[in-house]
CSV table of C-alpha atoms in Angstrom, one decimal:
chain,number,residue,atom,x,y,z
A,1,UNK,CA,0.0,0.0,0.0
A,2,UNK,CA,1.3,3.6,-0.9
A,3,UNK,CA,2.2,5.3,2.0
A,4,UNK,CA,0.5,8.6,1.0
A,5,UNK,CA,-2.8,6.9,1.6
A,6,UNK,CA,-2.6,7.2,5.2
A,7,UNK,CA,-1.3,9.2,8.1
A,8,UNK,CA,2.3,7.9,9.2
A,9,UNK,CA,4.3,9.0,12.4
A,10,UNK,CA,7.9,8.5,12.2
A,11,UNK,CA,9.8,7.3,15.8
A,12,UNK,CA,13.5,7.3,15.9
A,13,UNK,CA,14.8,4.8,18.5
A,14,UNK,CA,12.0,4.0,20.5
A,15,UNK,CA,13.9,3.1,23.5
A,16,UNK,CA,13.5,3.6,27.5
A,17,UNK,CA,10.4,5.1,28.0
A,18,UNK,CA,9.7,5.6,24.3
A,19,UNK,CA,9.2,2.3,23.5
A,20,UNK,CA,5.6,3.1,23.6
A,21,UNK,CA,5.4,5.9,21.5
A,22,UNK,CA,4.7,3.3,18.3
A,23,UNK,CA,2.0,1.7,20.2
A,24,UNK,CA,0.5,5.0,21.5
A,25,UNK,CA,0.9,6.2,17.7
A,26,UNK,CA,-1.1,3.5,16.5
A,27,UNK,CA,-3.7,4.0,19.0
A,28,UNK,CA,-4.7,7.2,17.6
A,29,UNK,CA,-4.8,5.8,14.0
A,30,UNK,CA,-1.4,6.1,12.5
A,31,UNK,CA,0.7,4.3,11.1
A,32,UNK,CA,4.3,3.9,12.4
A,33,UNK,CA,7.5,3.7,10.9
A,34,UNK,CA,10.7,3.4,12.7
A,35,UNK,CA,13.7,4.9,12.4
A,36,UNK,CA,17.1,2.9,13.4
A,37,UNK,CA,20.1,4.8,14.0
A,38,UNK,CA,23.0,2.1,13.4
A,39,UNK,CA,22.8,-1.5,12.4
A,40,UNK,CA,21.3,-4.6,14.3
A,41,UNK,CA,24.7,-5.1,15.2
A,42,UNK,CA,25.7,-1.8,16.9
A,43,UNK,CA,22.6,-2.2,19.0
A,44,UNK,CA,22.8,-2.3,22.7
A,45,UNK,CA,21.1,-5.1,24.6
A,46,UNK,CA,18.7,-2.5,26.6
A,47,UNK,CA,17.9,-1.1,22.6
A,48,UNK,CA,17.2,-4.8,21.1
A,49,UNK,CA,15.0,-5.3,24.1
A,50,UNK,CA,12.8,-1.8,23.8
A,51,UNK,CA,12.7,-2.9,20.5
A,52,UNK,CA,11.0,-6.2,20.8
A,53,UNK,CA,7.9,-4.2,22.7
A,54,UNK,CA,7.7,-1.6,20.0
A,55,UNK,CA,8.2,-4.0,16.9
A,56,UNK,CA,4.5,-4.8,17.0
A,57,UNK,CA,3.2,-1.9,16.7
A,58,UNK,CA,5.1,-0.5,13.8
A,59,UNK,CA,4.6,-0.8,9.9
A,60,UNK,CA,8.0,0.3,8.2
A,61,UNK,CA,11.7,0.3,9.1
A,62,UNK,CA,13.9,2.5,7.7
A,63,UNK,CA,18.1,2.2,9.2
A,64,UNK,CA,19.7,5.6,9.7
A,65,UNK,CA,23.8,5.6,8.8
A,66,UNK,CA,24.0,9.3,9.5
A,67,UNK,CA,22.8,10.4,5.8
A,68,UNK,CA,19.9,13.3,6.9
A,69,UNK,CA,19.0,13.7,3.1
A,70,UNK,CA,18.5,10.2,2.2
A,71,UNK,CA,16.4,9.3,5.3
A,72,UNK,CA,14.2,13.0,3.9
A,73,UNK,CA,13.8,10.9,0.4
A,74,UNK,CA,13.1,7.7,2.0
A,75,UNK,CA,10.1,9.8,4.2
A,76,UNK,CA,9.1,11.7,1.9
A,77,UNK,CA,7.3,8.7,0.7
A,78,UNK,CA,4.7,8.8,3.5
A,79,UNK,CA,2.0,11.4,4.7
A,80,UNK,CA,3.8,12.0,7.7
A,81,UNK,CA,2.3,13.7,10.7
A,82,UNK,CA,5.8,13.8,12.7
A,83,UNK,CA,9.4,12.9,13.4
A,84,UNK,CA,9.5,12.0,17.3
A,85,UNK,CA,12.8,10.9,19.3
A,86,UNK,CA,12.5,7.7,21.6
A,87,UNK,CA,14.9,8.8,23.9
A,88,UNK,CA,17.5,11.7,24.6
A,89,UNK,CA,20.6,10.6,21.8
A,90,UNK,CA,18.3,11.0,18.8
A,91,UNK,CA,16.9,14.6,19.5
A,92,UNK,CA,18.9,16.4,17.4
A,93,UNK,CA,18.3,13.9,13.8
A,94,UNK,CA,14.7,13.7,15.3
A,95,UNK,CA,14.2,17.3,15.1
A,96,UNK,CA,16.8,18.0,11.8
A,97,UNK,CA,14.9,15.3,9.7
A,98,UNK,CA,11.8,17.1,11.2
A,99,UNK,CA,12.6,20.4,9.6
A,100,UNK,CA,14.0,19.3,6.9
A,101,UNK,CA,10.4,18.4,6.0
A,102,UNK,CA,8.6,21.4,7.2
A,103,UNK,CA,6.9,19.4,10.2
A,104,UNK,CA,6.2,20.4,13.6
A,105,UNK,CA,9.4,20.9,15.7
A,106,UNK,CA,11.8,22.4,18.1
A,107,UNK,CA,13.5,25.7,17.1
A,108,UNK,CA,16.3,24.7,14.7
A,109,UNK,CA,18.3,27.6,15.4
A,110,UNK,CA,18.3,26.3,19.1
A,111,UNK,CA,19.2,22.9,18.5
A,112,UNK,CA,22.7,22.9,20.4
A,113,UNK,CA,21.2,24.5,23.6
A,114,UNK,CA,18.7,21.2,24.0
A,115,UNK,CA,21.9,18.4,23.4
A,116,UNK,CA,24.8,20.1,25.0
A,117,UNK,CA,24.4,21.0,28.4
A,118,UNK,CA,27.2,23.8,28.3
A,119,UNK,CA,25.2,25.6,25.4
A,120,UNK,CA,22.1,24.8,27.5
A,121,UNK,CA,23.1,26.8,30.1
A,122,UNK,CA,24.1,29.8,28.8
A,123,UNK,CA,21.1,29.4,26.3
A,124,UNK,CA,18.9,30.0,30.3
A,125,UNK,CA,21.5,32.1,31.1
A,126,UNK,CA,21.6,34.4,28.5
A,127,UNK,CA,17.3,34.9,29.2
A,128,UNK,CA,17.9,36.0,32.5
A,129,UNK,CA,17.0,33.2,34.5
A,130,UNK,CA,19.6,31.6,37.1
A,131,UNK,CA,22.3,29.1,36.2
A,132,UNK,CA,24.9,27.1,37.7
A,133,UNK,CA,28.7,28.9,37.8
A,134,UNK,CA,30.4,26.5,35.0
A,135,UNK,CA,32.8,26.0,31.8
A,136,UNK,CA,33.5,23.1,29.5
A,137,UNK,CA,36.8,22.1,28.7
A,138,UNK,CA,38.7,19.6,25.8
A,139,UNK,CA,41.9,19.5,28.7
A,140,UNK,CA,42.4,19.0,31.9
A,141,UNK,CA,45.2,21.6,32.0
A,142,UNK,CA,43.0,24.3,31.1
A,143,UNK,CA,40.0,23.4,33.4
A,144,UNK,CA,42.8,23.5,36.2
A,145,UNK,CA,43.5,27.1,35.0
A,146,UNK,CA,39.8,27.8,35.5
A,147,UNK,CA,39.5,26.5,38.9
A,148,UNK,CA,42.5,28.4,40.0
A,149,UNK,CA,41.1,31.8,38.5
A,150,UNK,CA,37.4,31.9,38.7
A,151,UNK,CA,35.3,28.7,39.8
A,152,UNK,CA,33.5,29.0,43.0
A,153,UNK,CA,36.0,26.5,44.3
A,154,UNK,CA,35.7,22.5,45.4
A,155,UNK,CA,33.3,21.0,45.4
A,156,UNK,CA,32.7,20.5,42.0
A,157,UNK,CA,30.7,18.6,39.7
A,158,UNK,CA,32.4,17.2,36.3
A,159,UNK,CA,30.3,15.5,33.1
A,160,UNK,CA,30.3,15.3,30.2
A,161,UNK,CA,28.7,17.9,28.1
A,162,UNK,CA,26.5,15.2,26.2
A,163,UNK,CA,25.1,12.4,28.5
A,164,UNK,CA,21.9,10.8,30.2
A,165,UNK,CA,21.5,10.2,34.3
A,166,UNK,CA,24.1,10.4,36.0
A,167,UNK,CA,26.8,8.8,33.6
A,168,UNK,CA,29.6,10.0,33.9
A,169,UNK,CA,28.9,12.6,36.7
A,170,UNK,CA,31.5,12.8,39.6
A,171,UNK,CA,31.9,15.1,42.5
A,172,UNK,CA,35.0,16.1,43.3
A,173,UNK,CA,36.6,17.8,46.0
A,174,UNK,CA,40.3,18.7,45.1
A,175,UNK,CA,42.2,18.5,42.0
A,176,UNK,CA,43.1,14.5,42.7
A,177,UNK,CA,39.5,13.6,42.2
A,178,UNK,CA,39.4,15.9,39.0
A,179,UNK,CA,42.2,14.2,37.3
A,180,UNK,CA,40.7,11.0,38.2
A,181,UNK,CA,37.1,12.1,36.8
A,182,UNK,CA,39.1,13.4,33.3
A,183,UNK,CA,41.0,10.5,32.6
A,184,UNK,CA,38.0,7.9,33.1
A,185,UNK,CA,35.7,10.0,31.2
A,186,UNK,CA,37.3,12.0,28.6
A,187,UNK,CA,37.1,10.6,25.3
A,188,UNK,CA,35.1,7.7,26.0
A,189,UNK,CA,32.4,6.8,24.2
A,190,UNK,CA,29.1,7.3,26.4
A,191,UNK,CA,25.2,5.4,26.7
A,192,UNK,CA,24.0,8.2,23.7
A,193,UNK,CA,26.8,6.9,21.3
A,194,UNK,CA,28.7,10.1,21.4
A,195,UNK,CA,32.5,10.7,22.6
A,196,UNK,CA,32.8,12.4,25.2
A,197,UNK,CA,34.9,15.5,23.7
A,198,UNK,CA,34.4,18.2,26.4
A,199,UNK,CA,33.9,17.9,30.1
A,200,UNK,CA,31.4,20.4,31.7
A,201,UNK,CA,33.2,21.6,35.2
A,202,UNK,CA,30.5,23.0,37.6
A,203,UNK,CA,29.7,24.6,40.7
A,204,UNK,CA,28.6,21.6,43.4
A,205,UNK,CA,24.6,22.5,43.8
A,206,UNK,CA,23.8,22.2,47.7
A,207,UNK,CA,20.0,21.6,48.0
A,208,UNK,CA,16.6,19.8,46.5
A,209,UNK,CA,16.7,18.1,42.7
A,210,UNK,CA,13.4,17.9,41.2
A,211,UNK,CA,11.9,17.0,38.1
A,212,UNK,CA,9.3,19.4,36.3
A,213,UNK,CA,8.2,17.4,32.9
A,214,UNK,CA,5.9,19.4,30.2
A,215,UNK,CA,4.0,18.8,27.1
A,216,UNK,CA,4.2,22.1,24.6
A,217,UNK,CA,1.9,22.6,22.0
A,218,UNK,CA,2.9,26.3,19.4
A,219,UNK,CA,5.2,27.1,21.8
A,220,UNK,CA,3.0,26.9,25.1
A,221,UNK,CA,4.0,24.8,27.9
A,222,UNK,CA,2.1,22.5,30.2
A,223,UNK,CA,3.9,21.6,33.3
A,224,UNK,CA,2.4,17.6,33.6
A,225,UNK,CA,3.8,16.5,36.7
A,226,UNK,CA,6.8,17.2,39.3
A,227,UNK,CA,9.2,14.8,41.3
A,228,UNK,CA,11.0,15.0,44.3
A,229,UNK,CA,14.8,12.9,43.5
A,230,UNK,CA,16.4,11.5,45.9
A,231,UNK,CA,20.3,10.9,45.5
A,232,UNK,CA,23.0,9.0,47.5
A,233,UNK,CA,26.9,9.8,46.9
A,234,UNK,CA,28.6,6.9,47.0
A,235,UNK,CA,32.5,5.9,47.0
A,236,UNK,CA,33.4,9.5,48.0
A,237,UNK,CA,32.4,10.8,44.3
A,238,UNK,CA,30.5,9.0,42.5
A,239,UNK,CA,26.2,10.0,42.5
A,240,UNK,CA,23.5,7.6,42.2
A,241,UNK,CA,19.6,7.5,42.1
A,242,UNK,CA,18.0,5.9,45.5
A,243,UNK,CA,14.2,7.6,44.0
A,244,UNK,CA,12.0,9.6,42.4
A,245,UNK,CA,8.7,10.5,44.5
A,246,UNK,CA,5.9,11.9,42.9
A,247,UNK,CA,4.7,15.7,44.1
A,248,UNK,CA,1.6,17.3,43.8
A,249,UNK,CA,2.4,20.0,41.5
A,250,UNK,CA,-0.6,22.2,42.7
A,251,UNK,CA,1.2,22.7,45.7
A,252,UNK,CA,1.7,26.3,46.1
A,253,UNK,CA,5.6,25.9,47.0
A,254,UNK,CA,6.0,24.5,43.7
A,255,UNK,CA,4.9,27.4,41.7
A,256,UNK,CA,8.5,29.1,41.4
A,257,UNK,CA,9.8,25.9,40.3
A,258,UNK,CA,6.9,25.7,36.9
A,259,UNK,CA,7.8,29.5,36.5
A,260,UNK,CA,11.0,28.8,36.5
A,261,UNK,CA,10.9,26.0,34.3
A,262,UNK,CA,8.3,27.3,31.8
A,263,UNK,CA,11.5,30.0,31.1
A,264,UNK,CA,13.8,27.4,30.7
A,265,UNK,CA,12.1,25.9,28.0
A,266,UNK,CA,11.7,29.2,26.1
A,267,UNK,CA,14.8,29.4,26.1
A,268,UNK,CA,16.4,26.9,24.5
A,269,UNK,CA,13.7,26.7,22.2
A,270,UNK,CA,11.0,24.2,23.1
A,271,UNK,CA,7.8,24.4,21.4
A,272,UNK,CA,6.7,20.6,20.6
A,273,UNK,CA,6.4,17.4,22.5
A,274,UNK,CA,7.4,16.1,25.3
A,275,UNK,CA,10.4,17.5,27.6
A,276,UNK,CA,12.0,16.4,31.2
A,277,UNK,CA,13.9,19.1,32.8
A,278,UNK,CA,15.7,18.8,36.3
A,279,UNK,CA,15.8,21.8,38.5
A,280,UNK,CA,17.1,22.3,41.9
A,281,UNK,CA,16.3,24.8,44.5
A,282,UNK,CA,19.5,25.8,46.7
A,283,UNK,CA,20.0,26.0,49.9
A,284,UNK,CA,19.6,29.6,50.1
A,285,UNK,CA,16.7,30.1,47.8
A,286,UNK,CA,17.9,30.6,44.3
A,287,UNK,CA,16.1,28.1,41.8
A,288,UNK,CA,18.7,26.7,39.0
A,289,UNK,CA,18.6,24.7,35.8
A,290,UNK,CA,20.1,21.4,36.1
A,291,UNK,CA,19.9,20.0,32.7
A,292,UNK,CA,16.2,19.6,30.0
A,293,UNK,CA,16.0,16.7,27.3
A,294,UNK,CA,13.5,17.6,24.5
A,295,UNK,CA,12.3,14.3,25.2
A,296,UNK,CA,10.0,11.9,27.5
A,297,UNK,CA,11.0,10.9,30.7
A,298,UNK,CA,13.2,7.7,31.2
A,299,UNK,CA,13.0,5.0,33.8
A,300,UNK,CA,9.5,4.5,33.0
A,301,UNK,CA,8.1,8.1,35.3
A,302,UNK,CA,5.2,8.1,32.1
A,303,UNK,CA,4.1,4.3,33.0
A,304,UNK,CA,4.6,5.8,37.2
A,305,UNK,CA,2.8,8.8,36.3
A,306,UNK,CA,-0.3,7.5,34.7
A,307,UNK,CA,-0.7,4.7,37.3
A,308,UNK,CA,-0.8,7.7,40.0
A,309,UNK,CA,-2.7,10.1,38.3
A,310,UNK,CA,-4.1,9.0,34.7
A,311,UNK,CA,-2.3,11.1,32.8
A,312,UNK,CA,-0.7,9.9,29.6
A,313,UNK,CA,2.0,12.1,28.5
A,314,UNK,CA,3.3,9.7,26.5
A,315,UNK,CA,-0.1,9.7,24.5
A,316,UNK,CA,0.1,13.5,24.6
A,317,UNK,CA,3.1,14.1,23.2
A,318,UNK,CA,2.1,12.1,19.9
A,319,UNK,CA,-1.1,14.5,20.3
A,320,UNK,CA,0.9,17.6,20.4
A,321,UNK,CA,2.7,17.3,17.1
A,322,UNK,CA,-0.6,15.5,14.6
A,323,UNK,CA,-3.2,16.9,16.7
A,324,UNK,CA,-2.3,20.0,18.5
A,325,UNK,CA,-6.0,21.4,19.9
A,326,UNK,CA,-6.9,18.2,20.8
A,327,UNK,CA,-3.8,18.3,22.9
A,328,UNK,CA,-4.7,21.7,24.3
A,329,UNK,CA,-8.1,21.1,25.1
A,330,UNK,CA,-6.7,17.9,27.3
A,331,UNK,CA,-4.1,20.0,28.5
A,332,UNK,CA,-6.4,22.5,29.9
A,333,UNK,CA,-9.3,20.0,31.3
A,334,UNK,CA,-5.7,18.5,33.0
A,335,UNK,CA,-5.4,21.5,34.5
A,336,UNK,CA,-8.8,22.1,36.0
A,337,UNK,CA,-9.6,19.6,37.3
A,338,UNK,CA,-6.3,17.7,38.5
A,339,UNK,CA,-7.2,15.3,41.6
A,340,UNK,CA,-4.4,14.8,44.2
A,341,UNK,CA,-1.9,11.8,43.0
A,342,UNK,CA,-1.6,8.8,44.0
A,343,UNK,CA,1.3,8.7,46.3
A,344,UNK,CA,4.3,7.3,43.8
A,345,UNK,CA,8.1,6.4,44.1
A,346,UNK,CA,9.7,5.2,41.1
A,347,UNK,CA,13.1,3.5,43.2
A,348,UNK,CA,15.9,2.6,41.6
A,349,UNK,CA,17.8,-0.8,43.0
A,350,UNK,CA,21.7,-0.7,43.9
A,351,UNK,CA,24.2,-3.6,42.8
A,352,UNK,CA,27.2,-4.3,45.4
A,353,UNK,CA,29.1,-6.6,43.0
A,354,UNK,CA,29.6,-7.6,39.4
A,355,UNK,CA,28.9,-10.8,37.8
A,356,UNK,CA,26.3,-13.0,36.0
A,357,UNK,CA,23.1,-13.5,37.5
A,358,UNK,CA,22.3,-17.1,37.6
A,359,UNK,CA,18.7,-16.5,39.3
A,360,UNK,CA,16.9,-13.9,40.4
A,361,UNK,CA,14.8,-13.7,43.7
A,362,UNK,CA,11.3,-12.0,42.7
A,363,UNK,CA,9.8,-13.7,45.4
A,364,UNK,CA,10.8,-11.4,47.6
A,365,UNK,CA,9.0,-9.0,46.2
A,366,UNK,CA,5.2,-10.4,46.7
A,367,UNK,CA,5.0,-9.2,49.8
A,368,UNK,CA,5.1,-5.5,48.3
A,369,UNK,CA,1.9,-4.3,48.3
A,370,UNK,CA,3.0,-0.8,45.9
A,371,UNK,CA,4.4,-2.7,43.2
A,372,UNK,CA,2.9,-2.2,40.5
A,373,UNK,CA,5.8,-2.2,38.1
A,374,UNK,CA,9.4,-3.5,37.7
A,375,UNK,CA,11.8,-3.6,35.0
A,376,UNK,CA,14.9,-5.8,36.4
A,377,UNK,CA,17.4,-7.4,34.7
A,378,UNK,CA,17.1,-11.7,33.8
A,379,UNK,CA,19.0,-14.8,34.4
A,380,UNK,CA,22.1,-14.8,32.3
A,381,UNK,CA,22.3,-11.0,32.5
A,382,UNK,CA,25.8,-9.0,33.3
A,383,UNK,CA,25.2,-7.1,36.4
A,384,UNK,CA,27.8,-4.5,37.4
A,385,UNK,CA,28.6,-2.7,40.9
A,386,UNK,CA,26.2,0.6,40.8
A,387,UNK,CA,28.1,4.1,40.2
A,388,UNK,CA,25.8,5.6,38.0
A,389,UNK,CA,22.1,5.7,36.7
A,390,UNK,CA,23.2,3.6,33.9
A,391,UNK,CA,24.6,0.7,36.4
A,392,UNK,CA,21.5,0.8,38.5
A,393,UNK,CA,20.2,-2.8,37.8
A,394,UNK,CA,16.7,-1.7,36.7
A,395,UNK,CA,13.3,0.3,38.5
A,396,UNK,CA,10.8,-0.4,40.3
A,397,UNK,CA,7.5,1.8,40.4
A,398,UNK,CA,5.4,1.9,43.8
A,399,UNK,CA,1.8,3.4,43.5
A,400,UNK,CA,-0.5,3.3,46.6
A,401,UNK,CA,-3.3,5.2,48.4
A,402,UNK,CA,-1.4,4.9,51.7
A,403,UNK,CA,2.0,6.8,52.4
A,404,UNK,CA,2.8,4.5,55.1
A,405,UNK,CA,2.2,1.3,52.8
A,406,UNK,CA,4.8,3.0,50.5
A,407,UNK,CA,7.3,3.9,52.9
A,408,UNK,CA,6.6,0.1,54.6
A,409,UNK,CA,7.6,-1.5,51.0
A,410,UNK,CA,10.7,1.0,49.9
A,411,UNK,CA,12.1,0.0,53.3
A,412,UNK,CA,10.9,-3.7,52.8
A,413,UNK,CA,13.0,-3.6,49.3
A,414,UNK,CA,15.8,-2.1,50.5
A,415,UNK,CA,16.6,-4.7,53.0
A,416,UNK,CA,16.4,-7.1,50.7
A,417,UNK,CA,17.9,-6.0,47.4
A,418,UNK,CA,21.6,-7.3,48.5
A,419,UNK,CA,19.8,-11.0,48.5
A,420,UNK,CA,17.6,-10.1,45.2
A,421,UNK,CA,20.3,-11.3,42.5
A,422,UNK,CA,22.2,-14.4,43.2
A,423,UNK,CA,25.5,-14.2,40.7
């Protein structure tokens, strides 16, 4: 069948949490093609797996080798409604191949300021709003020379300019711990695919992380939902994810936060789709950018969020871009008449060792009565020691009435986690 004889939507790696954007597509009566950056054999084993829940809902396959033009002719085929990234390393060639045929997208002239957190910055920065002291640097030599002459002084946080979680993110406290971040992270090749070139060097951020997550529609933003993270430091430097606890985000001490983050996305140019930004409010008061992917949520906060609350972003972010007042018209009604949340904890497990899992122990998890969700790695599976978001050894998502029940199960879990894979 020709492809101009129906509606198509076009997803670009539908991984993490976008590997239900082809299902949601097809829900609303489009067709799907998906795009693959690389070949079946540079895949990663998380990608083949989001993969194998997507691949029934989709129609086409094109594979992307880089060529922007050719992928344009192969699309150009189809009635296409939209170009939508699966997760945060396709954003730019989502929203290139996007403008490149005149569909609805990000501003082009923005693009850097939504992938590289050091243009990001100065992108909020340059509107007025507060950021973060910071620089990016290619050397180590010359980040020294910065630190010497006008950072705030140790602590501070290094990463690379490019990256997801907390990959590649280390706290350091003298110039020993920098040299240590800079050789194991500079010029290697990071969870998005890209080298890590340049290493952002910023101020150390002493207060509250939250997440404040929006669907735009022509430019206006609709702040969907707002979490609370939680965050250990372990090993002296290295930061990882304990949980993410859903807030109400009618709560009146949230307010500055959605201000603040409806200017952040103005600023580097959001006007479509979904986005995920993470903003912290200091110690003494100021509110700060921490980073904003033009993108959905990972570690399945969509799936947490709609068991809490009923709302779909997921659904409405493939609303925003083929059916835009449909979108707003939810996105109002959202707004009117939001009920409290459930209460919700997406928690992320911790892994004390590396090996191969020969079994794991989901029994111990029936007696959680919150769970309604968990994505954990299998039998057979490498498991390594947690330092990052990326080495955290899957989710789990709690949803309950009770605040008590929830707290009763994240403590339950977290006494036996060390027993839950046996390597």
């Amino acid at each position: 069948m020709n492809g101009k004889t129906e509606k198509w939507v076009a997803v670009i790696d539908p991984y993490s949490s976008g590997n239900v954007l082809p299902q949601k597509a097809r829900e609303k009566g489009m067709k799907v093609v998906r795009i693959q950056s690389g070949t079946d054999s540079e895949l990663h084993p998380l990608d083949i797996a989001d993969i194998r829940i997507s691949a029934n809902f989709e129609d086409r396959k094109i594979v992307f080798t880089g060529d922007i033009q050719s992928t344009v002719h192969e699309l150009e085929k189809f009635d296409l409604m939209a170009v939508i990234p699966g997760y945060e390393g396709v954003v730019d060639t989502a929203e290139t191949i996007a403008s490149e045929l005149s569909l609805p997208t990000n501003s082009r002239e923005l693009i850097q300021a939504r992938i590289d957190k050091y243009e990001m910055h100065n992108a909020v920065g340059k509107s007025g709003l507060a950021i973060p002291r910071q620089n990016v640097f290619a050397d180590k030599k010359a980040a020294c020379r910065w630190i010497e002459n006008e950072s705030p002084g140790f602590p501070l946080i290094v990463k690379p300019a490019q990256s997801a979680g907390t990959e590649g993110v280390s706290l350091c406290h003298d110039l020993l711990e920098l040299d240590v971040a800079f050789a194991k992270t500079l010029g290697k090749t990071n969870i998005l695919k890209k080298q890590n070139s340049r290493l952002l060097v910023q101020e150390y951020i002493r207060g509250t992380e939250f997440v404040v997550d929006a669907i735009s529609v022509h430019g206006r933003h609709f702040i969907t939902d707002v979490w609370q993270y939680r965050k250990n430091v372990v090993n002296n430097n290295n930061i990882i994810y304990d949980y993410a606890e859903l807030l109400d985000p009618s709560c009146p001490s949230l307010m500055p936060l959605i201000e603040y983050q409806n200017g952040v996305l103005d600023a580097v140019g959001i006007r479509y789709g979904a986005s995920h930004g993470e903003v912290f409010r200091t110690n003494d008061g100021r509110i700060v950018i921490g980073e904003v992917g033009a993108r959905l949520p990972g570690a399945d906060l969509p799936l947490a969020l709609e068991r809490a609350t009923g709302i779909d972003i997921a659904g409405l972010n493939i609303d925003s871009y083929i059916n835009p007042q449909k979108a707003i018209i939810e996105l109002e009604q959202l707004f009117m008449s939001r009920n409290k949340p459930k209460h919700c904890r997406v928690v992320f497990p911790v892994s004390e060792k590396n090996g191969i899992i020969k079994r794991v122990r989901t029994d111990l998890l029936h007696e959680m009565h919150s769970l309604v969700h968990f994505v954990l790695p299998q039998a057979g599976d490498l498991v390594s020691k947690t330092v990052d978001l990326v080495t955290a050894p899957g989710h789990l998502v709690l949803v309950h009435e009770n605040m008590d029940t929830l707290k009763k199960d994240y403590e339950h879990f977290r006494k036996i986690e060390s027993r839950l894979f046996i390597l």
